[in-house]
PDB file of C-alpha atoms and ligand atoms in Angstrom:
ATOM      1  CA  MET H  61    -190.903-113.761 213.301  1.00 97.00           C
ATOM      2  CA  LYS H  62    -188.040-112.164 211.427  1.00 98.00           C
ATOM      3  CA  LEU H  63    -188.225-108.518 210.337  1.00 98.00           C
ATOM      4  CA  ILE H  64    -185.855-107.572 207.507  1.00 98.00           C
ATOM      5  CA  PRO H  65    -185.380-104.287 205.619  1.00 98.00           C
ATOM      6  CA  LEU H  66    -184.593-105.112 201.972  1.00 98.00           C
ATOM      7  CA  PRO H  67    -182.735-102.149 200.412  1.00 98.00           C
ATOM      8  CA  ALA H  68    -184.151-100.900 197.086  1.00 98.00           C
ATOM      9  CA  PHE H  69    -183.334 -97.988 194.762  1.00 98.00           C
ATOM     10  CA  THR H  70    -181.112 -95.436 196.525  1.00 97.00           C
ATOM     11  CA  ASP H  71    -182.722 -95.146 199.955  1.00 98.00           C
ATOM     12  CA  ASN H  72    -185.909 -97.263 200.096  1.00 98.00           C
ATOM     13  CA  TYR H  73    -186.476-100.226 202.377  1.00 98.00           C
ATOM     14  CA  ILE H  74    -188.966-102.927 201.455  1.00 98.00           C
ATOM     15  CA  TRP H  75    -189.858-104.432 204.854  1.00 99.00           C
ATOM     16  CA  MET H  76    -190.245-108.205 204.930  1.00 98.00           C
ATOM     17  CA  LEU H  77    -191.752-110.102 207.865  1.00 98.00           C
ATOM     18  CA  HIS H  78    -191.519-113.909 207.789  1.00 98.00           C
ATOM     19  CA  ASP H  79    -191.935-116.951 210.038  1.00 98.00           C
ATOM     20  CA  GLY H  80    -189.598-119.275 208.154  1.00 98.00           C
ATOM     21  CA  HIS H  81    -192.435-120.493 205.915  1.00 98.00           C
ATOM     22  CA  GLN H  82    -194.578-117.532 204.854  1.00 98.00           C
ATOM     23  CA  ALA H  83    -193.714-113.889 204.344  1.00 98.00           C
ATOM     24  CA  LEU H  84    -195.324-110.534 203.844  1.00 98.00           C
ATOM     25  CA  VAL H  85    -193.716-107.454 202.323  1.00 98.00           C
ATOM     26  CA  VAL H  86    -194.592-103.779 202.558  1.00 99.00           C
ATOM     27  CA  ASP H  87    -194.352-101.251 199.710  1.00 98.00           C
ATOM     28  CA  PRO H  88    -192.379-103.275 197.154  1.00 98.00           C
ATOM     29  CA  GLY H  89    -191.322-100.575 194.697  1.00 98.00           C
ATOM     30  CA  ASP H  90    -189.157-103.193 192.998  1.00 98.00           C
ATOM     31  CA  ALA H  91    -189.906-106.940 192.731  1.00 98.00           C
ATOM     32  CA  GLN H  92    -186.311-108.114 192.319  1.00 98.00           C
ATOM     33  CA  PRO H  93    -184.980-107.706 195.886  1.00 98.00           C
ATOM     34  CA  VAL H  94    -188.127-109.439 197.190  1.00 98.00           C
ATOM     35  CA  LEU H  95    -187.862-112.376 194.775  1.00 98.00           C
ATOM     36  CA  GLU H  96    -184.199-112.808 195.719  1.00 98.00           C
ATOM     37  CA  ALA H  97    -185.011-112.762 199.439  1.00 98.00           C
ATOM     38  CA  LEU H  98    -187.880-115.268 199.036  1.00 98.00           C
ATOM     39  CA  GLN H  99    -185.519-117.641 197.276  1.00 98.00           C
ATOM     40  CA  ARG H 100    -182.632-117.136 199.713  1.00 98.00           C
ATOM     41  CA  LEU H 101    -184.887-117.716 202.739  1.00 98.00           C
ATOM     42  CA  SER H 102    -187.031-120.442 201.106  1.00 98.00           C
ATOM     43  CA  VAL H 103    -190.249-118.705 202.139  1.00 98.00           C
ATOM     44  CA  ARG H 104    -193.513-118.179 200.243  1.00 98.00           C
ATOM     45  CA  LEU H 105    -194.967-114.696 199.789  1.00 98.00           C
ATOM     46  CA  GLU H 106    -198.438-114.604 201.335  1.00 98.00           C
ATOM     47  CA  ALA H 107    -199.283-110.900 201.294  1.00 98.00           C
ATOM     48  CA  ILE H 108    -198.239-107.517 199.928  1.00 98.00           C
ATOM     49  CA  LEU H 109    -199.189-104.454 201.997  1.00 98.00           C
ATOM     50  CA  VAL H 110    -199.111-101.047 200.310  1.00 98.00           C
ATOM     51  CA  THR H 111    -199.293 -97.705 202.162  1.00 98.00           C
ATOM     52  CA  HIS H 112    -199.753 -95.215 199.289  1.00 98.00           C
ATOM     53  CA  HIS H 113    -199.703 -94.839 195.522  1.00 98.00           C
ATOM     54  CA  HIS H 114    -196.174 -93.523 194.803  1.00 98.00           C
ATOM     55  CA  PRO H 115    -194.307 -95.684 192.251  1.00 98.00           C
ATOM     56  CA  ASP H 116    -191.332 -96.356 194.573  1.00 98.00           C
ATOM     57  CA  HIS H 117    -193.873 -98.160 196.810  1.00 98.00           C
ATOM     58  CA  THR H 118    -196.001 -99.928 194.165  1.00 98.00           C
ATOM     59  CA  GLY H 119    -193.674-100.599 191.191  1.00 98.00           C
ATOM     60  CA  GLY H 120    -193.070-104.279 192.048  1.00 98.00           C
ATOM     61  CA  VAL H 121    -196.636-105.208 193.050  1.00 98.00           C
ATOM     62  CA  ASN H 122    -197.867-106.645 189.736  1.00 98.00           C
ATOM     63  CA  ALA H 123    -194.716-108.682 189.107  1.00 98.00           C
ATOM     64  CA  LEU H 124    -194.792-110.099 192.657  1.00 98.00           C
ATOM     65  CA  ARG H 125    -198.512-110.907 192.486  1.00 98.00           C
ATOM     66  CA  GLN H 126    -197.921-112.711 189.196  1.00 98.00           C
ATOM     67  CA  ALA H 127    -194.824-114.608 190.361  1.00 98.00           C
ATOM     68  CA  THR H 128    -196.147-115.644 193.792  1.00 98.00           C
ATOM     69  CA  GLY H 129    -199.955-115.362 193.861  1.00 98.00           C
ATOM     70  CA  ALA H 130    -199.682-113.186 196.979  1.00 98.00           C
ATOM     71  CA  LYS H 131    -202.751-111.247 198.108  1.00 98.00           C
ATOM     72  CA  VAL H 132    -202.429-107.475 197.786  1.00 98.00           C
ATOM     73  CA  PHE H 133    -203.778-104.951 200.308  1.00 98.00           C
ATOM     74  CA  GLY H 134    -203.728-101.184 199.831  1.00 98.00           C
ATOM     75  CA  PRO H 135    -205.440 -97.887 200.513  1.00 98.00           C
ATOM     76  CA  ALA H 136    -209.142 -97.523 199.695  1.00 98.00           C
ATOM     77  CA  ARG H 137    -208.870 -94.065 198.184  1.00 95.00           C
ATOM     78  CA  GLU H 138    -205.799 -94.149 195.909  1.00 97.00           C
ATOM     79  CA  VAL H 139    -205.009 -95.388 192.401  1.00 97.00           C
ATOM     80  CA  MET H 140    -203.477 -98.850 192.900  1.00 97.00           C
ATOM     81  CA  PRO H 141    -202.311-101.809 190.787  1.00 96.00           C
ATOM     82  CA  GLU H 142    -205.486-103.952 190.577  1.00 96.00           C
ATOM     83  CA  PRO H 143    -206.738-106.367 191.789  1.00 97.00           C
ATOM     84  CA  LEU H 144    -206.326-105.746 195.508  1.00 97.00           C
ATOM     85  CA  THR H 145    -208.242-105.581 198.789  1.00 98.00           C
ATOM     86  CA  ARG H 146    -208.825-101.946 199.630  1.00 98.00           C
ATOM     87  CA  LEU H 147    -208.542-100.869 203.270  1.00 98.00           C
ATOM     88  CA  ALA H 148    -209.224 -97.729 205.296  1.00 98.00           C
ATOM     89  CA  GLY H 149    -209.018 -96.635 208.935  1.00 98.00           C
ATOM     90  CA  ASP H 150    -210.389 -99.148 211.470  1.00 94.00           C
ATOM     91  CA  ASP H 151    -210.271-102.024 208.950  1.00 98.00           C
ATOM     92  CA  GLN H 152    -208.190-105.046 209.920  1.00 98.00           C
ATOM     93  CA  LEU H 153    -206.242-107.563 207.916  1.00 97.00           C
ATOM     94  CA  GLN H 154    -204.919-110.996 208.860  1.00 98.00           C
ATOM     95  CA  SER H 155    -201.598-112.310 207.599  1.00 98.00           C
ATOM     96  CA  LEU H 156    -199.019-114.773 209.002  1.00 98.00           C
ATOM     97  CA  GLY H 157    -201.465-115.400 211.865  1.00 97.00           C
ATOM     98  CA  LEU H 158    -201.179-111.737 212.886  1.00 98.00           C
ATOM     99  CA  THR H 159    -203.862-109.049 212.965  1.00 98.00           C
ATOM    100  CA  PHE H 160    -202.997-105.631 211.577  1.00 98.00           C
ATOM    101  CA  ASP H 161    -205.089-102.533 212.283  1.00 98.00           C
ATOM    102  CA  VAL H 162    -205.291 -99.988 209.484  1.00 98.00           C
ATOM    103  CA  ILE H 163    -204.803 -96.316 210.426  1.00 98.00           C
ATOM    104  CA  ASP H 164    -205.700 -93.436 208.088  1.00 98.00           C
ATOM    105  CA  VAL H 165    -202.701 -91.085 207.891  1.00 98.00           C
ATOM    106  CA  PRO H 166    -203.441 -88.500 205.163  1.00 98.00           C
ATOM    107  CA  GLY H 167    -200.850 -85.785 204.500  1.00 98.00           C
ATOM    108  CA  HIS H 168    -197.994 -87.108 202.344  1.00 98.00           C
ATOM    109  CA  THR H 169    -200.737 -88.380 199.997  1.00 98.00           C
ATOM    110  CA  ALA H 170    -204.489 -87.939 200.400  1.00 98.00           C
ATOM    111  CA  GLY H 171    -205.301 -91.610 201.060  1.00 98.00           C
ATOM    112  CA  HIS H 172    -202.108 -92.809 202.804  1.00 98.00           C
ATOM    113  CA  ILE H 173    -202.653 -95.641 205.326  1.00 98.00           C
ATOM    114  CA  ALA H 174    -200.422 -97.273 207.952  1.00 99.00           C
ATOM    115  CA  TYR H 175    -200.483-100.837 209.327  1.00 99.00           C
ATOM    116  CA  PHE H 176    -200.154-101.533 213.059  1.00 98.00           C
ATOM    117  CA  CYS H 177    -199.877-104.924 214.742  1.00 98.00           C
ATOM    118  CA  ALA H 178    -200.154-104.833 218.542  1.00 98.00           C
ATOM    119  CA  ASN H 179    -198.172-108.006 219.122  1.00 96.00           C
ATOM    120  CA  VAL H 180    -195.398-109.491 216.998  1.00 96.00           C
ATOM    121  CA  ASP H 181    -193.226-111.575 219.335  1.00 95.00           C
ATOM    122  CA  GLU H 182    -194.324-109.460 222.335  1.00 93.00           C
ATOM    123  CA  ALA H 183    -193.710-106.044 220.724  1.00 96.00           C
ATOM    124  CA  PRO H 184    -195.944-103.844 218.565  1.00 98.00           C
ATOM    125  CA  LEU H 185    -194.987-103.134 214.963  1.00 98.00           C
ATOM    126  CA  LEU H 186    -195.862-100.224 212.666  1.00 99.00           C
ATOM    127  CA  PHE H 187    -195.452 -99.926 208.896  1.00 99.00           C
ATOM    128  CA  CYS H 188    -195.908 -96.207 208.263  1.00 98.00           C
ATOM    129  CA  GLY H 189    -194.758 -95.700 204.651  1.00 98.00           C
ATOM    130  CA  ASP H 190    -193.757 -92.084 203.985  1.00 98.00           C
ATOM    131  CA  THR H 191    -195.726 -90.520 206.862  1.00 98.00           C
ATOM    132  CA  LEU H 192    -193.306 -90.798 209.806  1.00 98.00           C
ATOM    133  CA  PHE H 193    -189.544 -91.045 209.287  1.00 98.00           C
ATOM    134  CA  SER H 194    -186.924 -91.345 211.977  1.00 98.00           C
ATOM    135  CA  GLY H 195    -186.297 -87.737 212.986  1.00 98.00           C
ATOM    136  CA  GLY H 196    -188.691 -86.380 210.363  1.00 98.00           C
ATOM    137  CA  CYS H 197    -191.911 -86.777 208.411  1.00 98.00           C
ATOM    138  CA  GLY H 198    -193.024 -87.041 204.787  1.00 98.00           C
ATOM    139  CA  ARG H 199    -193.469 -84.055 202.523  1.00 98.00           C
ATOM    140  CA  LEU H 200    -197.004 -82.747 202.102  1.00 98.00           C
ATOM    141  CA  PHE H 201    -197.710 -83.586 198.451  1.00 98.00           C
ATOM    142  CA  GLU H 202    -201.503 -83.916 198.681  1.00 98.00           C
ATOM    143  CA  GLY H 203    -202.673 -83.271 202.240  1.00 98.00           C
ATOM    144  CA  SER H 204    -202.803 -80.205 204.485  1.00 98.00           C
ATOM    145  CA  PRO H 205    -200.586 -79.449 207.501  1.00 98.00           C
ATOM    146  CA  ALA H 206    -203.634 -80.013 209.757  1.00 98.00           C
ATOM    147  CA  GLN H 207    -204.136 -83.499 208.277  1.00 98.00           C
ATOM    148  CA  MET H 208    -200.459 -84.423 208.626  1.00 98.00           C
ATOM    149  CA  LEU H 209    -200.316 -83.167 212.206  1.00 98.00           C
ATOM    150  CA  ALA H 210    -203.377 -85.286 213.095  1.00 98.00           C
ATOM    151  CA  SER H 211    -201.819 -88.304 211.343  1.00 98.00           C
ATOM    152  CA  LEU H 212    -198.545 -87.908 213.252  1.00 98.00           C
ATOM    153  CA  ASP H 213    -200.466 -87.417 216.522  1.00 98.00           C
ATOM    154  CA  ALA H 214    -202.251 -90.749 215.878  1.00 98.00           C
ATOM    155  CA  LEU H 215    -198.915 -92.531 215.335  1.00 98.00           C
ATOM    156  CA  ALA H 216    -197.271 -90.821 218.341  1.00 98.00           C
ATOM    157  CA  ALA H 217    -200.099 -92.169 220.538  1.00 98.00           C
ATOM    158  CA  LEU H 218    -199.123 -95.798 219.776  1.00 98.00           C
ATOM    159  CA  PRO H 219    -197.309 -97.745 222.537  1.00 98.00           C
ATOM    160  CA  ASP H 220    -193.744 -96.626 223.358  1.00 98.00           C
ATOM    161  CA  ALA H 221    -192.216 -99.974 222.366  1.00 98.00           C
ATOM    162  CA  THR H 222    -193.761 -99.927 218.875  1.00 98.00           C
ATOM    163  CA  ARG H 223    -191.087-100.645 216.270  1.00 98.00           C
ATOM    164  CA  VAL H 224    -191.401 -98.013 213.549  1.00 98.00           C
ATOM    165  CA  CYS H 225    -190.690 -99.325 210.039  1.00 98.00           C
ATOM    166  CA  CYS H 226    -190.341 -96.320 207.718  1.00 98.00           C
ATOM    167  CA  THR H 227    -189.807 -96.751 203.974  1.00 98.00           C
ATOM    168  CA  HIS H 228    -186.756 -94.495 203.519  1.00 98.00           C
ATOM    169  CA  GLU H 229    -183.301 -94.203 205.085  1.00 98.00           C
ATOM    170  CA  TYR H 230    -183.556 -90.430 205.574  1.00 98.00           C
ATOM    171  CA  THR H 231    -182.430 -90.486 209.209  1.00 98.00           C
ATOM    172  CA  LEU H 232    -179.104 -88.611 209.015  1.00 98.00           C
ATOM    173  CA  SER H 233    -180.445 -85.747 206.919  1.00 97.00           C
ATOM    174  CA  ASN H 234    -183.515 -85.524 209.179  1.00 98.00           C
ATOM    175  CA  LEU H 235    -181.324 -85.432 212.288  1.00 98.00           C
ATOM    176  CA  LYS H 236    -179.189 -82.634 210.852  1.00 98.00           C
ATOM    177  CA  PHE H 237    -182.334 -80.511 210.595  1.00 98.00           C
ATOM    178  CA  ALA H 238    -183.632 -81.714 213.980  1.00 98.00           C
ATOM    179  CA  CYS H 239    -180.375 -80.610 215.666  1.00 98.00           C
ATOM    180  CA  ALA H 240    -180.763 -77.137 214.109  1.00 97.00           C
ATOM    181  CA  VAL H 241    -184.327 -76.882 215.465  1.00 97.00           C
ATOM    182  CA  ASP H 242    -183.695 -78.467 218.865  1.00 97.00           C
ATOM    183  CA  PRO H 243    -179.972 -77.916 219.645  1.00 97.00           C
ATOM    184  CA  THR H 244    -180.163 -78.552 223.405  1.00 97.00           C
ATOM    185  CA  ASN H 245    -181.921 -81.948 223.174  1.00 98.00           C
ATOM    186  CA  LYS H 246    -179.526 -84.485 224.758  1.00 98.00           C
ATOM    187  CA  ALA H 247    -181.469 -87.544 223.533  1.00 98.00           C
ATOM    188  CA  LEU H 248    -181.274 -86.137 220.004  1.00 98.00           C
ATOM    189  CA  ALA H 249    -177.500 -85.604 220.236  1.00 98.00           C
ATOM    190  CA  ASP H 250    -176.992 -89.159 221.558  1.00 98.00           C
ATOM    191  CA  TYR H 251    -179.178 -90.673 218.851  1.00 98.00           C
ATOM    192  CA  THR H 252    -177.419 -88.659 216.130  1.00 98.00           C
ATOM    193  CA  ALA H 253    -174.056 -90.118 217.185  1.00 98.00           C
ATOM    194  CA  LYS H 254    -175.528 -93.627 217.171  1.00 98.00           C
ATOM    195  CA  ALA H 255    -177.154 -93.172 213.751  1.00 98.00           C
ATOM    196  CA  GLN H 256    -173.933 -91.781 212.264  1.00 98.00           C
ATOM    197  CA  SER H 257    -172.010 -94.800 213.480  1.00 98.00           C
ATOM    198  CA  LEU H 258    -174.627 -97.197 212.031  1.00 98.00           C
ATOM    199  CA  ARG H 259    -174.547 -95.467 208.636  1.00 98.00           C
ATOM    200  CA  ALA H 260    -170.724 -95.417 208.624  1.00 98.00           C
ATOM    201  CA  ARG H 261    -170.981 -99.230 208.753  1.00 98.00           C
ATOM    202  CA  GLN H 262    -173.744 -99.260 206.082  1.00 97.00           C
ATOM    203  CA  GLN H 263    -176.254-100.504 208.679  1.00 98.00           C
ATOM    204  CA  PRO H 264    -179.913 -99.365 208.627  1.00 98.00           C
ATOM    205  CA  THR H 265    -180.938 -96.926 211.362  1.00 98.00           C
ATOM    206  CA  LEU H 266    -184.392 -98.531 211.313  1.00 98.00           C
ATOM    207  CA  PRO H 267    -186.649 -99.691 212.800  1.00 98.00           C
ATOM    208  CA  SER H 268    -186.960 -96.821 215.246  1.00 98.00           C
ATOM    209  CA  THR H 269    -189.417 -96.808 218.167  1.00 98.00           C
ATOM    210  CA  ILE H 270    -192.317 -94.526 219.045  1.00 98.00           C
ATOM    211  CA  LEU H 271    -190.646 -93.711 222.383  1.00 98.00           C
ATOM    212  CA  LEU H 272    -187.452 -92.566 220.647  1.00 98.00           C
ATOM    213  CA  GLU H 273    -189.331 -90.556 218.024  1.00 98.00           C
ATOM    214  CA  ARG H 274    -191.343 -88.779 220.730  1.00 98.00           C
ATOM    215  CA  GLN H 275    -188.015 -87.778 222.313  1.00 98.00           C
ATOM    216  CA  ILE H 276    -186.097 -86.663 219.221  1.00 98.00           C
ATOM    217  CA  ASN H 277    -188.413 -86.005 216.241  1.00 98.00           C
ATOM    218  CA  PRO H 278    -189.266 -82.272 215.984  1.00 98.00           C
ATOM    219  CA  PHE H 279    -192.426 -83.085 213.993  1.00 98.00           C
ATOM    220  CA  LEU H 280    -193.777 -85.043 216.995  1.00 98.00           C
ATOM    221  CA  ARG H 281    -192.684 -82.260 219.374  1.00 98.00           C
ATOM    222  CA  THR H 282    -194.349 -79.221 217.810  1.00 97.00           C
ATOM    223  CA  ARG H 283    -196.020 -78.279 221.136  1.00 96.00           C
ATOM    224  CA  GLN H 284    -192.711 -78.183 223.056  1.00 97.00           C
ATOM    225  CA  ALA H 285    -191.645 -74.637 223.966  1.00 96.00           C
ATOM    226  CA  THR H 286    -188.214 -74.927 222.294  1.00 96.00           C
ATOM    227  CA  ILE H 287    -189.735 -76.151 219.016  1.00 97.00           C
ATOM    228  CA  VAL H 288    -192.473 -73.496 219.063  1.00 98.00           C
ATOM    229  CA  GLN H 289    -189.825 -70.807 219.589  1.00 97.00           C
ATOM    230  CA  ALA H 290    -187.630 -72.114 216.757  1.00 97.00           C
ATOM    231  CA  ALA H 291    -190.588 -72.351 214.349  1.00 98.00           C
ATOM    232  CA  LYS H 292    -191.622 -68.781 215.194  1.00 98.00           C
ATOM    233  CA  ALA H 293    -188.072 -67.582 214.543  1.00 97.00           C
ATOM    234  CA  PHE H 294    -188.402 -69.085 211.037  1.00 97.00           C
ATOM    235  CA  ASP H 295    -191.949 -67.768 210.445  1.00 97.00           C
ATOM    236  CA  ALA H 296    -193.084 -64.941 212.725  1.00 97.00           C
ATOM    237  CA  THR H 297    -196.733 -65.375 211.624  1.00 97.00           C
ATOM    238  CA  ALA H 298    -196.912 -68.938 213.044  1.00 96.00           C
ATOM    239  CA  SER H 299    -199.147 -69.007 216.135  1.00 93.00           C
ATOM    240  CA  ASP H 300    -201.489 -72.005 216.598  1.00 96.00           C
ATOM    241  CA  GLU H 301    -200.277 -75.624 216.563  1.00 96.00           C
ATOM    242  CA  VAL H 302    -201.121 -76.194 212.895  1.00 98.00           C
ATOM    243  CA  SER H 303    -199.244 -73.097 211.695  1.00 98.00           C
ATOM    244  CA  ILE H 304    -196.272 -74.024 213.912  1.00 98.00           C
ATOM    245  CA  PHE H 305    -196.238 -77.466 212.291  1.00 98.00           C
ATOM    246  CA  ALA H 306    -196.602 -75.927 208.807  1.00 98.00           C
ATOM    247  CA  ALA H 307    -193.705 -73.518 209.488  1.00 98.00           C
ATOM    248  CA  LEU H 308    -191.487 -76.387 210.649  1.00 98.00           C
ATOM    249  CA  ARG H 309    -192.323 -78.446 207.532  1.00 98.00           C
ATOM    250  CA  GLN H 310    -191.633 -75.432 205.269  1.00 98.00           C
ATOM    251  CA  TRP H 311    -188.332 -74.781 207.063  1.00 98.00           C
ATOM    252  CA  LYS H 312    -187.284 -78.406 206.474  1.00 98.00           C
ATOM    253  CA  ASN H 313    -188.202 -78.106 202.757  1.00 97.00           C
ATOM    254  CA  GLU H 314    -185.840 -75.147 202.436  1.00 97.00           C
ATOM    255  CA  TYR H 315    -183.104 -76.483 204.746  1.00 95.00           C
ATOM    256  CA  GLN H 316    -179.784 -77.504 203.181  1.00 84.00           C
TER     257      GLN H 316
HETATM  258 ZN1   ZN F1687    -194.298 -91.343 198.930  1.00 93.29          ZN
HETATM  259 ZN1   ZN F1688    -191.308 -93.164 199.170  1.00 93.29          ZN
END
């Protein structure tokens, strides 16, 4: 299986997985980069997986369905380009001979879902849309901090080796904030240097892994003493784990 991030717009990736014959794509906000890749690789589009309703994730769905006849899968509880198969937590879908488990991850949007496959060429794979980013997490447009924290906890509990395919190249700006929150984290400093060098060569920083994110992502580390202390310095009223998470998210929103 080949896993390819197709760049779209300014900082989106449309993830494509293919076996040399058939392909699936995730969150095609634009059809054009997908159509070009299908032609270049001589593969047929079998399935389109969508994580949430934002236009930069759905804008190319109708054109791709029309051009290729691919089946479309998306969240059960969001407005989606019809027709599609609607999925929610604990549902499964089969594509390219693989089985994907659907995980409910509300927070960024109310009905956001993620797709997890336990075994793609011996390693697990996660398509998490705008919920988990490398070094950060999505903004809370529709869900509550408690929902987002539970969603991130569910993703953090996946196997260490899980490759994390996020939809945006936000890594450097996330790491700048992460270093401000967690300045003594050696793994974070090392990863920041590596990510800067990748971006200097116009290479994607993704996919990440769950193990790495658990080490460096402040939004997966909100129970660590250093993170709790930093969040309380930003918002003295933060006390329980949800308010610590909410303070951290608010701090990131305001951070330049
Ligand atoms: Zn979004
Ligand atoms: Zn997005």
